[in-house]
Amino acid sequence: MKAFAIHATRGRRPRMAATAALVATGLMLGACGGSSTPDGPSAPGEIPEALARFYHQQLSFGPCASYATTSADAIIFANPAFTCARLEVPLDYDNPDGRTAQIALLRVAAKGKPDQRLGSLLLNPGGPGFSGMSYATMAAEASADSPVTQQFDLIGFDPRGVGASTPALDCFTDAEREADVALSTLNSGVNDYTEEQTRQLYERCARRSGGEDVLAHVGTRDVARDMDVMRAVLGDKKLSFAGSSYGTRLGAVYAEMFPQNVRAMVLDGAVDPTTGTAARRLVQFAGFQGGFDNMAAFCAKTPGCPLGTDPAQASAAFQQLLQPLIDKPIALADGRQLTYTAALSGVVVPLYSEEGWPVIVRGIEELKAGSGKTLMLFRDLAQLRSADGSYGNASEAQLAIECLDEERHTPEEESAMKRAVFEVAPFMATGRPVRARDLCQHWPVKPTLGYPYAQDIKGLPKTLVVSVTRDPATPHEGGISLAKSLGASLLTVDGERHGVVLIGGNACVDGIVADYLVNLKSPDPARGCTL
């Protein structure tokens, strides 16, 4: 996704509904893949000799407190019900005797009888760049009474470069993050990068992250190979996996690389594996505009709507309030400043679910009154800001990961794409000339994913794709396409939300997903659910 770096976590643990909408679903605005085949195991249990020490390692699970990278996780990880460990993997699978990376895992043990345990269920919440460790604790809470938590150990892991895994991706200081340094080029016309600045971006990311070889090996294909090592070390002959948003890309790539090692796979809020970066972004940002328009229609029915009574004029009304922040941010009571980028982040994050619409309306009301408390709160959630002013690395991880996953564009191509984005999503338009640059312009390593991906896979068991009809971040068409590519069952859910599996609290979806994961029973093609 090099389009818009929005991530969410908790300054303190919020209510489950808010957490699910803001964190677990992830913002996945880009995806691509490829058809290359790795030198991995060709059958369950078959391990290349050079990788044997990784596949045969023993994990040492213990307390999770030392794994926390945010103030919220410091509280959550103190729970003795959670245990954590580090998995050693090659930084470069083509050089297994070279540097290694440490992948942080959190385990929530199955609650049922030992003889009913089915194995481990690996989880990925999206991003890319979100912490799977934090997500596992939320899924365990939200699905506490599910057969899934009774019969599976939930395993959340921070993908290489992310969160508690090391080496960790790092491109900016906390002070620079506080000042809303650009981690994307979506807001073209707002602090646009020069060619030299894109060069410096790569250099500083490499320096602060542990070297150029780190930035060369954080792509999705590397993470998929880590998952296979994880599967074996956890004692599972075949993988059970649930991934949301970007996690659908990760799951699909694993299925392509290791189809013989798949037991069950639930892919929720799917990304189209057949569509390239530029075309996919237009579809996805059109989805966000649709979510904004629906929110505006909701607002128009409420007294004193700050966007007016005509939803067709809401985008223009919103930008009249937002664009002045480019030159003059709002000073908040605590001395911080609400910038254009911060305010837009504060609106987009709650768009992930219609449950967030009242929050957006309140935030825009405050903005109109010259305040920004609510929008700053959601901006901080998106940027992993802790109460002490420190930041998590999800946004930086997203940037680096997508430099290996996405297509690269010349400045002319990037600018044309951003103009097209603003045409399909006018509520995001800056009103400034577009002079965008691909922030990965000077990454010396070519993208490693390639696409279309996950096509014509042989020997893949039946998987399950879950897709919400009015998903604002990953439109329903992507779910249809992914299900077709994988030969998967498709569960269509009528509603407006991004991500619903394990954390959505919908009995229909939960029952179908549990039946699939536990009993490997695919749903009736004619059956659907409603939020």
Short mmCIF file of C-alpha atoms in Angstrom, two decimals:
data_model
loop_
_atom_site.label_atom_id
_atom_site.label_comp_id
_atom_site.label_asym_id
_atom_site.label_seq_id
_atom_site.Cartn_x
_atom_site.Cartn_y
_atom_site.Cartn_z
CA MET A 1 0.00 0.00 0.00
CA LYS A 2 2.24 3.05 -0.47
CA ALA A 3 -0.95 5.08 -0.54
CA PHE A 4 -1.99 6.07 2.94
CA ALA A 5 -0.32 5.02 6.16
CA ILE A 6 -3.12 4.58 8.66
CA HIS A 7 -2.75 2.18 11.53
CA ALA A 8 -4.49 1.81 14.83
CA THR A 9 -3.59 0.62 18.28
CA ARG A 10 -4.47 1.58 21.79
CA GLY A 11 -3.15 4.34 24.03
CA ARG A 12 -5.21 2.44 26.56
CA ARG A 13 -7.33 -0.55 25.79
CA PRO A 14 -10.59 0.72 24.28
CA ARG A 15 -13.87 -1.10 24.04
CA MET A 16 -13.79 -4.23 21.92
CA ALA A 17 -16.05 -2.75 19.24
CA ALA A 18 -13.75 0.21 18.72
CA THR A 19 -10.67 -1.96 18.84
CA ALA A 20 -12.08 -4.34 16.28
CA ALA A 21 -13.00 -1.54 13.91
CA LEU A 22 -9.76 0.37 14.25
CA VAL A 23 -7.06 -2.21 14.82
CA ALA A 24 -7.87 -5.74 13.94
CA THR A 25 -9.19 -5.13 10.48
CA GLY A 26 -6.16 -3.17 9.32
CA LEU A 27 -5.95 -0.71 6.46
CA MET A 28 -4.94 -2.67 3.40
CA LEU A 29 -4.84 -0.31 0.44
CA GLY A 30 -2.56 -2.27 -1.82
CA ALA A 31 -1.59 -5.78 -2.67
CA CYS A 32 0.25 -7.64 -5.32
CA GLY A 33 1.82 -11.04 -5.66
CA GLY A 34 3.62 -13.44 -7.92
CA SER A 35 3.89 -16.93 -9.22
CA SER A 36 7.49 -17.81 -8.44
CA THR A 37 8.08 -21.01 -6.49
CA PRO A 38 10.51 -21.01 -3.54
CA ASP A 39 12.97 -23.71 -2.61
CA GLY A 40 10.73 -24.79 0.25
CA PRO A 41 9.39 -28.17 1.37
CA SER A 42 7.53 -30.00 -1.42
CA ALA A 43 5.54 -32.16 1.00
CA PRO A 44 4.63 -31.97 4.70
CA GLY A 45 7.67 -32.86 6.73
CA GLU A 46 10.15 -32.51 3.84
CA ILE A 47 12.72 -29.90 4.85
CA PRO A 48 15.74 -28.63 2.89
CA GLU A 49 18.88 -29.59 4.76
CA ALA A 50 20.10 -25.98 4.85
CA LEU A 51 16.97 -24.97 6.77
CA ALA A 52 16.79 -27.97 9.11
CA ARG A 53 18.06 -26.12 12.17
CA PHE A 54 15.27 -23.56 11.82
CA TYR A 55 12.50 -26.10 11.26
CA HIS A 56 13.71 -28.25 14.18
CA GLN A 57 14.27 -25.52 16.76
CA GLN A 58 12.55 -25.64 20.14
CA LEU A 59 10.54 -22.62 21.29
CA SER A 60 10.75 -21.47 24.88
CA PHE A 61 7.44 -19.88 25.85
CA GLY A 62 7.34 -17.62 28.88
CA PRO A 63 5.87 -14.34 30.19
CA CYS A 64 5.01 -11.73 27.57
CA ALA A 65 5.77 -8.53 29.52
CA SER A 66 9.15 -7.95 27.87
CA TYR A 67 7.59 -8.19 24.39
CA ALA A 68 5.41 -5.09 24.74
CA THR A 69 6.27 -2.23 22.38
CA THR A 70 3.41 0.11 23.33
CA SER A 71 2.01 1.26 26.64
CA ALA A 72 -1.26 -0.54 25.89
CA ASP A 73 0.48 -3.83 25.23
CA ALA A 74 2.47 -3.43 28.41
CA ILE A 75 -0.82 -3.75 30.29
CA ILE A 76 -2.31 -6.48 28.11
CA PHE A 77 0.81 -8.63 27.93
CA ALA A 78 1.03 -8.76 31.73
CA ASN A 79 -1.83 -11.28 31.63
CA PRO A 80 -0.35 -14.66 32.67
CA ALA A 81 -2.79 -16.42 30.35
CA PHE A 82 -0.63 -15.27 27.45
CA THR A 83 2.80 -16.76 26.80
CA CYS A 84 5.40 -15.55 24.32
CA ALA A 85 8.46 -16.83 22.50
CA ARG A 86 10.87 -15.90 19.72
CA LEU A 87 11.30 -17.91 16.54
CA GLU A 88 14.64 -17.72 14.74
CA VAL A 89 14.52 -17.52 10.94
CA PRO A 90 17.06 -16.65 8.24
CA LEU A 91 17.04 -13.00 7.31
CA ASP A 92 17.74 -14.19 3.76
CA TYR A 93 16.44 -17.67 2.95
CA ASP A 94 18.96 -17.90 0.12
CA ASN A 95 21.73 -17.47 2.70
CA PRO A 96 20.54 -19.48 5.74
CA ASP A 97 24.00 -19.37 7.33
CA GLY A 98 23.94 -15.56 7.37
CA ARG A 99 22.10 -13.10 9.61
CA THR A 100 18.92 -14.19 11.33
CA ALA A 101 15.72 -12.49 12.43
CA GLN A 102 13.70 -13.14 15.57
CA ILE A 103 9.93 -13.42 15.09
CA ALA A 104 7.91 -12.63 18.24
CA LEU A 105 4.94 -14.92 18.94
CA LEU A 106 2.13 -14.75 21.47
CA ARG A 107 0.14 -17.87 22.33
CA VAL A 108 -3.33 -18.08 23.83
CA ALA A 109 -3.66 -21.74 24.74
CA ALA A 110 -6.76 -23.70 23.73
CA LYS A 111 -9.33 -23.66 26.51
CA GLY A 112 -10.86 -27.07 25.90
CA LYS A 113 -9.82 -30.57 26.85
CA PRO A 114 -6.35 -31.59 25.65
CA ASP A 115 -7.70 -34.48 23.58
CA GLN A 116 -9.92 -32.03 21.64
CA ARG A 117 -7.09 -29.69 20.67
CA LEU A 118 -6.68 -29.43 16.89
CA GLY A 119 -3.40 -27.51 16.82
CA SER A 120 -2.44 -23.89 16.29
CA LEU A 121 -4.34 -21.18 14.43
CA LEU A 122 -1.97 -18.54 13.09
CA LEU A 123 -3.41 -15.03 12.86
CA ASN A 124 -2.57 -11.94 10.85
CA PRO A 125 -4.64 -8.74 11.26
CA GLY A 126 -3.44 -6.84 8.20
CA GLY A 127 -1.58 -3.64 7.56
CA PRO A 128 0.94 -4.66 6.45
CA GLY A 129 2.65 -3.75 9.68
CA PHE A 130 0.06 -4.59 12.33
CA SER A 131 0.99 -6.59 15.40
CA GLY A 132 -0.41 -10.09 15.32
CA MET A 133 0.48 -10.48 18.99
CA SER A 134 -1.94 -7.75 20.02
CA TYR A 135 -4.54 -9.10 17.62
CA ALA A 136 -4.42 -12.57 19.17
CA THR A 137 -5.36 -11.15 22.57
CA MET A 138 -8.36 -9.36 21.03
CA ALA A 139 -9.48 -12.40 19.09
CA ALA A 140 -9.26 -14.50 22.25
CA GLU A 141 -11.49 -12.02 24.08
CA ALA A 142 -13.99 -11.51 21.26
CA SER A 143 -14.30 -15.24 20.53
CA ALA A 144 -13.99 -16.49 24.09
CA ASP A 145 -16.94 -18.87 23.78
CA SER A 146 -16.18 -20.09 20.28
CA PRO A 147 -15.17 -23.66 19.41
CA VAL A 148 -12.19 -22.02 17.74
CA THR A 149 -10.68 -20.82 21.04
CA GLN A 150 -11.66 -24.09 22.69
CA GLN A 151 -9.82 -26.28 20.19
CA PHE A 152 -7.00 -24.14 18.81
CA ASP A 153 -4.05 -22.37 20.35
CA LEU A 154 -4.32 -18.84 18.95
CA ILE A 155 -0.91 -17.74 17.70
CA GLY A 156 -0.39 -14.07 16.99
CA PHE A 157 2.97 -13.11 15.53
CA ASP A 158 4.61 -9.85 14.62
CA PRO A 159 5.87 -10.34 11.05
CA ARG A 160 9.54 -9.71 10.42
CA GLY A 161 10.38 -6.05 10.93
CA VAL A 162 7.16 -5.40 12.86
CA GLY A 163 6.57 -4.61 16.53
CA ALA A 164 8.46 -6.90 18.89
CA SER A 165 10.19 -8.86 16.12
CA THR A 166 13.81 -7.98 15.45
CA PRO A 167 15.44 -6.35 13.66
CA ALA A 168 12.59 -3.83 13.71
CA LEU A 169 11.87 -1.40 10.90
CA ASP A 170 12.47 2.23 11.87
CA CYS A 171 12.66 5.27 9.61
CA PHE A 172 11.87 8.29 11.81
CA THR A 173 12.31 9.56 15.32
CA ASP A 174 9.32 9.99 17.60
CA ALA A 175 9.63 13.76 17.21
CA GLU A 176 9.42 13.45 13.44
CA ARG A 177 6.40 11.17 13.74
CA GLU A 178 4.77 13.73 16.07
CA ALA A 179 5.25 16.33 13.33
CA ASP A 180 3.43 14.06 10.83
CA VAL A 181 6.35 13.43 8.52
CA ALA A 182 5.11 11.94 5.30
CA LEU A 183 5.01 8.15 5.26
CA SER A 184 2.95 8.20 2.09
CA THR A 185 2.35 10.31 -0.97
CA LEU A 186 -1.43 10.29 -0.82
CA ASN A 187 -1.60 13.86 0.43
CA SER A 188 0.16 15.23 -2.64
CA GLY A 189 0.53 18.96 -2.34
CA VAL A 190 1.29 18.60 1.37
CA ASN A 191 5.02 18.41 2.08
CA ASP A 192 5.81 16.67 -1.20
CA TYR A 193 9.07 14.72 -1.31
CA THR A 194 11.89 15.73 -3.64
CA GLU A 195 13.99 13.12 -5.43
CA GLU A 196 16.80 13.66 -2.93
CA GLN A 197 14.42 13.22 -0.02
CA THR A 198 13.27 9.86 -1.36
CA ARG A 199 16.94 8.85 -1.55
CA GLN A 200 17.49 10.02 2.03
CA LEU A 201 14.37 8.14 3.12
CA TYR A 202 15.86 4.83 2.01
CA GLU A 203 19.21 5.63 3.57
CA ARG A 204 17.77 6.56 6.93
CA CYS A 205 15.43 3.56 6.96
CA ALA A 206 18.38 1.28 6.27
CA ARG A 207 20.56 2.96 8.90
CA ARG A 208 17.92 2.94 11.62
CA SER A 209 16.58 -0.54 10.81
CA GLY A 210 19.86 -2.44 10.91
CA GLY A 211 21.15 -2.31 7.36
CA GLU A 212 20.22 -2.57 3.71
CA ASP A 213 19.86 -6.34 3.96
CA VAL A 214 17.01 -5.86 6.41
CA LEU A 215 15.09 -3.67 3.96
CA ALA A 216 15.70 -6.25 1.24
CA HIS A 217 14.01 -9.08 3.17
CA VAL A 218 10.76 -7.88 4.73
CA GLY A 219 8.42 -8.67 1.85
CA THR A 220 5.40 -10.95 1.98
CA ARG A 221 7.19 -13.92 0.45
CA ASP A 222 9.76 -13.85 3.26
CA VAL A 223 6.95 -13.70 5.83
CA ALA A 224 5.18 -16.65 4.18
CA ARG A 225 8.35 -18.70 4.54
CA ASP A 226 8.56 -17.67 8.20
CA MET A 227 5.01 -18.97 8.63
CA ASP A 228 6.01 -22.36 7.32
CA VAL A 229 8.88 -22.57 9.79
CA MET A 230 6.45 -21.47 12.49
CA ARG A 231 3.95 -24.16 11.48
CA ALA A 232 6.54 -26.90 11.82
CA VAL A 233 8.08 -25.64 15.06
CA LEU A 234 4.63 -25.37 16.66
CA GLY A 235 4.11 -29.04 15.86
CA ASP A 236 1.51 -28.72 13.11
CA LYS A 237 1.84 -30.94 10.04
CA LYS A 238 -0.42 -28.55 8.18
CA LEU A 239 -1.25 -24.87 8.67
CA SER A 240 -4.51 -23.40 9.94
CA PHE A 241 -4.58 -19.66 9.30
CA ALA A 242 -6.94 -16.69 9.60
CA GLY A 243 -5.92 -13.44 7.95
CA SER A 244 -7.69 -10.11 7.53
CA SER A 245 -7.09 -7.43 4.89
CA TYR A 246 -3.35 -7.59 4.07
CA GLY A 247 -3.51 -10.93 5.85
CA THR A 248 -5.48 -12.23 2.85
CA ARG A 249 -2.50 -11.42 0.65
CA LEU A 250 -0.18 -13.19 3.09
CA GLY A 251 -2.45 -16.22 3.26
CA ALA A 252 -2.86 -16.42 -0.50
CA VAL A 253 0.89 -16.20 -1.05
CA TYR A 254 1.48 -18.95 1.52
CA ALA A 255 -1.12 -21.06 -0.28
CA GLU A 256 0.73 -20.49 -3.54
CA MET A 257 4.14 -21.31 -2.08
CA PHE A 258 3.16 -24.19 0.23
CA PRO A 259 -0.21 -25.57 -0.95
CA GLN A 260 0.62 -29.03 0.35
CA ASN A 261 1.07 -27.62 3.86
CA VAL A 262 -2.37 -25.98 4.14
CA ARG A 263 -5.06 -27.48 6.38
CA ALA A 264 -7.54 -24.59 6.57
CA MET A 265 -7.44 -20.91 5.67
CA VAL A 266 -9.95 -18.11 6.34
CA LEU A 267 -9.30 -14.91 4.38
CA ASP A 268 -11.39 -11.94 5.52
CA GLY A 269 -11.68 -8.54 3.80
CA ALA A 270 -9.92 -9.84 0.72
CA VAL A 271 -7.60 -8.05 -1.67
CA ASP A 272 -7.92 -8.81 -5.37
CA PRO A 273 -4.87 -10.90 -6.35
CA THR A 274 -5.29 -10.19 -10.06
CA THR A 275 -5.18 -6.38 -10.07
CA GLY A 276 -2.05 -4.24 -10.20
CA THR A 277 -1.18 -1.44 -7.81
CA ALA A 278 -2.58 1.58 -9.65
CA ALA A 279 -5.87 0.00 -10.72
CA ARG A 280 -6.40 -1.54 -7.29
CA ARG A 281 -5.92 1.78 -5.52
CA LEU A 282 -8.56 3.43 -7.65
CA VAL A 283 -11.04 0.71 -6.73
CA GLN A 284 -10.15 0.94 -3.06
CA PHE A 285 -10.22 4.71 -2.78
CA ALA A 286 -13.54 4.70 -4.58
CA GLY A 287 -14.61 2.38 -1.78
CA PHE A 288 -13.50 4.90 0.82
CA GLN A 289 -15.40 7.62 -1.02
CA GLY A 290 -18.45 5.37 -0.91
CA GLY A 291 -17.98 4.99 2.83
CA PHE A 292 -17.64 8.77 3.22
CA ASP A 293 -20.77 9.36 1.12
CA ASN A 294 -22.75 6.91 3.24
CA MET A 295 -21.49 8.62 6.39
CA ALA A 296 -22.49 11.99 4.91
CA ALA A 297 -26.00 10.70 4.17
CA PHE A 298 -26.24 9.55 7.79
CA CYS A 299 -25.00 12.96 8.95
CA ALA A 300 -27.50 14.83 6.76
CA LYS A 301 -30.36 13.20 8.67
CA THR A 302 -29.10 14.53 12.01
CA PRO A 303 -29.81 18.06 13.27
CA GLY A 304 -26.98 20.50 12.66
CA CYS A 305 -24.90 18.18 10.46
CA PRO A 306 -21.52 19.95 9.98
CA LEU A 307 -21.43 18.77 6.36
CA GLY A 308 -24.83 20.21 5.50
CA THR A 309 -28.08 18.60 4.42
CA ASP A 310 -27.01 17.67 0.86
CA PRO A 311 -24.75 14.59 0.85
CA ALA A 312 -23.71 15.40 -2.72
CA GLN A 313 -21.95 18.52 -1.42
CA ALA A 314 -20.38 16.83 1.62
CA SER A 315 -16.93 16.23 0.10
CA ALA A 316 -16.58 19.87 -0.86
CA ALA A 317 -17.84 20.99 2.56
CA PHE A 318 -15.36 18.69 4.28
CA GLN A 319 -12.41 19.96 2.26
CA GLN A 320 -13.39 23.57 2.98
CA LEU A 321 -12.86 22.70 6.64
CA LEU A 322 -9.80 20.53 6.13
CA GLN A 323 -7.65 22.25 3.53
CA PRO A 324 -6.86 25.35 5.63
CA LEU A 325 -4.98 23.04 8.01
CA ILE A 326 -2.29 22.57 5.35
CA ASP A 327 -1.02 26.07 6.07
CA LYS A 328 -2.39 26.61 9.56
CA PRO A 329 -2.82 23.57 11.83
CA ILE A 330 -5.13 23.82 14.82
CA ALA A 331 -3.36 24.36 18.13
CA LEU A 332 -4.76 22.02 20.78
CA ALA A 333 -5.00 22.63 24.51
CA ASP A 334 -2.06 20.33 25.26
CA GLY A 335 0.23 22.25 22.91
CA ARG A 336 0.06 19.74 20.07
CA GLN A 337 -1.09 20.62 16.56
CA LEU A 338 -3.78 19.02 14.43
CA THR A 339 -2.36 19.01 10.90
CA TYR A 340 -4.15 18.28 7.64
CA THR A 341 -2.66 14.77 7.63
CA ALA A 342 -3.66 14.16 11.24
CA ALA A 343 -7.23 15.33 10.70
CA LEU A 344 -7.69 13.24 7.55
CA SER A 345 -6.35 10.19 9.40
CA GLY A 346 -8.82 10.89 12.19
CA VAL A 347 -11.71 10.73 9.72
CA VAL A 348 -10.60 7.77 7.61
CA VAL A 349 -9.97 5.38 10.51
CA PRO A 350 -13.60 5.36 11.77
CA LEU A 351 -14.83 4.91 8.18
CA TYR A 352 -13.96 1.24 8.49
CA SER A 353 -17.37 0.56 9.98
CA GLU A 354 -20.68 2.39 10.08
CA GLU A 355 -20.35 2.17 13.87
CA GLY A 356 -17.75 4.90 13.47
CA TRP A 357 -19.99 7.39 11.68
CA PRO A 358 -21.18 9.23 14.82
CA VAL A 359 -17.54 9.62 15.86
CA ILE A 360 -16.67 11.18 12.49
CA VAL A 361 -19.59 13.60 12.74
CA ARG A 362 -18.47 14.66 16.20
CA GLY A 363 -14.91 15.12 14.99
CA ILE A 364 -16.01 17.29 12.06
CA GLU A 365 -18.25 19.32 14.37
CA GLU A 366 -15.21 20.02 16.56
CA LEU A 367 -13.12 20.85 13.50
CA LYS A 368 -15.71 23.37 12.38
CA ALA A 369 -15.54 24.94 15.83
CA GLY A 370 -11.75 25.20 15.63
CA SER A 371 -11.02 22.18 17.81
CA GLY A 372 -9.58 18.78 17.07
CA LYS A 373 -9.69 16.58 20.15
CA THR A 374 -11.62 13.67 18.63
CA LEU A 375 -9.77 13.63 15.32
CA MET A 376 -6.42 13.75 17.13
CA LEU A 377 -7.48 10.82 19.28
CA PHE A 378 -8.11 8.69 16.22
CA ARG A 379 -4.98 9.97 14.52
CA ASP A 380 -3.03 8.78 17.57
CA LEU A 381 -4.75 5.42 17.42
CA ALA A 382 -3.83 5.19 13.76
CA GLN A 383 -0.19 6.09 14.36
CA LEU A 384 0.43 3.84 17.39
CA ARG A 385 1.14 6.77 19.68
CA SER A 386 1.52 5.87 23.35
CA ALA A 387 0.64 8.21 26.20
CA ASP A 388 4.32 9.07 26.70
CA GLY A 389 4.63 10.34 23.14
CA SER A 390 6.47 7.32 21.77
CA TYR A 391 5.34 5.64 18.55
CA GLY A 392 5.05 2.07 17.36
CA ASN A 393 6.56 1.18 14.01
CA ALA A 394 3.52 -0.05 12.05
CA SER A 395 3.51 2.89 9.62
CA GLU A 396 7.22 2.59 8.91
CA ALA A 397 6.91 -1.17 8.56
CA GLN A 398 4.07 -0.72 6.11
CA LEU A 399 6.19 1.55 3.96
CA ALA A 400 9.18 -0.81 3.87
CA ILE A 401 7.12 -3.96 3.30
CA GLU A 402 5.21 -2.44 0.43
CA CYS A 403 8.40 -1.26 -1.21
CA LEU A 404 8.98 -4.97 -1.81
CA ASP A 405 5.38 -5.86 -2.56
CA GLU A 406 4.07 -3.08 -4.81
CA GLU A 407 4.79 -1.83 -8.30
CA ARG A 408 7.15 1.13 -8.62
CA HIS A 409 6.15 4.26 -10.50
CA THR A 410 7.99 7.12 -12.11
CA PRO A 411 7.13 10.59 -10.75
CA GLU A 412 4.89 11.12 -13.78
CA GLU A 413 3.08 7.84 -13.22
CA GLU A 414 2.75 8.43 -9.48
CA SER A 415 1.38 11.93 -10.03
CA ALA A 416 -1.13 10.68 -12.59
CA MET A 417 -2.26 7.97 -10.21
CA LYS A 418 -2.77 10.46 -7.39
CA ARG A 419 -4.79 12.75 -9.64
CA ALA A 420 -6.97 9.78 -10.49
CA VAL A 421 -7.29 8.94 -6.78
CA PHE A 422 -8.50 12.45 -6.01
CA GLU A 423 -11.04 12.17 -8.82
CA VAL A 424 -12.60 9.00 -7.39
CA ALA A 425 -12.17 10.12 -3.76
CA PRO A 426 -12.67 13.90 -3.76
CA PHE A 427 -13.10 14.04 0.02
CA MET A 428 -9.34 13.33 0.24
CA ALA A 429 -8.26 15.93 -2.33
CA THR A 430 -5.79 18.52 -1.08
CA GLY A 431 -6.72 21.20 -3.60
CA ARG A 432 -3.03 21.62 -4.41
CA PRO A 433 -1.02 20.79 -7.55
CA VAL A 434 -0.11 17.10 -7.67
CA ARG A 435 3.63 16.43 -7.82
CA ALA A 436 3.86 13.00 -6.23
CA ARG A 437 6.83 10.68 -5.99
CA ASP A 438 6.99 7.00 -5.24
CA LEU A 439 8.65 6.84 -1.82
CA CYS A 440 10.27 3.56 -2.85
CA GLN A 441 11.93 5.26 -5.81
CA HIS A 442 15.46 4.65 -4.50
CA TRP A 443 14.97 1.22 -2.96
CA PRO A 444 17.79 -0.69 -4.68
CA VAL A 445 15.96 -4.02 -4.35
CA LYS A 446 13.31 -4.75 -6.92
CA PRO A 447 9.83 -5.78 -5.71
CA THR A 448 9.88 -9.45 -4.81
CA LEU A 449 6.19 -10.37 -4.92
CA GLY A 450 5.06 -10.03 -8.52
CA TYR A 451 1.46 -10.45 -9.67
CA PRO A 452 -1.05 -11.72 -10.39
CA TYR A 453 -0.39 -14.11 -7.55
CA ALA A 454 -2.06 -17.25 -6.22
CA GLN A 455 -3.14 -18.42 -9.66
CA ASP A 456 -3.62 -22.03 -10.82
CA ILE A 457 -2.50 -23.55 -7.51
CA LYS A 458 -2.35 -27.33 -7.55
CA GLY A 459 -3.24 -29.41 -4.51
CA LEU A 460 -4.70 -26.65 -2.35
CA PRO A 461 -7.48 -27.77 0.03
CA LYS A 462 -10.75 -25.87 0.14
CA THR A 463 -10.26 -22.44 1.69
CA LEU A 464 -12.82 -19.85 2.84
CA VAL A 465 -13.03 -16.22 1.74
CA VAL A 466 -15.29 -13.88 3.76
CA SER A 467 -16.31 -10.64 2.06
CA VAL A 468 -18.58 -7.79 3.20
CA THR A 469 -20.67 -6.21 0.45
CA ARG A 470 -19.89 -2.57 1.33
CA ASP A 471 -16.39 -2.94 2.69
CA PRO A 472 -14.88 0.57 2.34
CA ALA A 473 -11.24 -0.58 2.34
CA THR A 474 -11.23 -3.83 0.36
CA PRO A 475 -14.29 -3.81 -1.90
CA HIS A 476 -16.42 -6.92 -2.30
CA GLU A 477 -15.22 -7.46 -5.87
CA GLY A 478 -11.79 -8.33 -4.48
CA GLY A 479 -13.29 -11.08 -2.35
CA ILE A 480 -15.06 -12.55 -5.36
CA SER A 481 -11.80 -12.47 -7.33
CA LEU A 482 -9.72 -14.06 -4.57
CA ALA A 483 -12.26 -16.85 -4.06
CA LYS A 484 -12.19 -17.58 -7.79
CA SER A 485 -8.38 -17.58 -7.87
CA LEU A 486 -8.10 -20.01 -4.96
CA GLY A 487 -11.13 -22.12 -5.83
CA ALA A 488 -12.36 -21.13 -2.36
CA SER A 489 -15.80 -21.02 -0.82
CA LEU A 490 -17.14 -17.46 -0.65
CA LEU A 491 -19.17 -16.26 2.32
CA THR A 492 -20.89 -12.99 1.38
CA VAL A 493 -21.83 -10.76 4.31
CA ASP A 494 -24.29 -7.92 3.70
CA GLY A 495 -23.20 -4.80 5.54
CA GLU A 496 -20.71 -1.95 5.77
CA ARG A 497 -17.54 -2.91 7.58
CA HIS A 498 -13.92 -3.90 6.94
CA GLY A 499 -13.22 -7.23 8.60
CA VAL A 500 -15.67 -9.39 10.52
CA VAL A 501 -14.00 -12.75 11.31
CA LEU A 502 -13.17 -13.57 14.97
CA ILE A 503 -13.58 -9.98 16.18
CA GLY A 504 -16.85 -8.93 14.53
CA GLY A 505 -19.31 -10.47 16.99
CA ASN A 506 -21.68 -11.67 14.27
CA ALA A 507 -23.22 -15.02 15.21
CA CYS A 508 -23.85 -16.08 11.61
CA VAL A 509 -20.26 -15.43 10.50
CA ASP A 510 -18.79 -16.84 13.70
CA GLY A 511 -20.73 -20.09 13.36
CA ILE A 512 -19.78 -20.66 9.73
CA VAL A 513 -16.11 -19.83 10.33
CA ALA A 514 -15.93 -22.09 13.39
CA ASP A 515 -17.55 -24.97 11.51
CA TYR A 516 -15.02 -24.55 8.73
CA LEU A 517 -11.94 -24.25 10.95
CA VAL A 518 -12.92 -27.04 13.34
CA ASN A 519 -14.73 -29.47 11.05
CA LEU A 520 -13.37 -28.37 7.64
CA LYS A 521 -16.98 -27.92 6.51
CA SER A 522 -17.42 -25.34 3.77
CA PRO A 523 -20.62 -23.28 3.82
CA ASP A 524 -23.48 -23.76 1.40
CA PRO A 525 -22.76 -21.46 -1.61
CA ALA A 526 -26.27 -20.04 -1.31
CA ARG A 527 -25.86 -19.08 2.33
CA GLY A 528 -24.89 -15.56 3.40
CA CYS A 529 -24.90 -13.43 6.52
CA THR A 530 -26.06 -9.94 7.44
CA LEU A 531 -24.39 -7.51 9.82
#
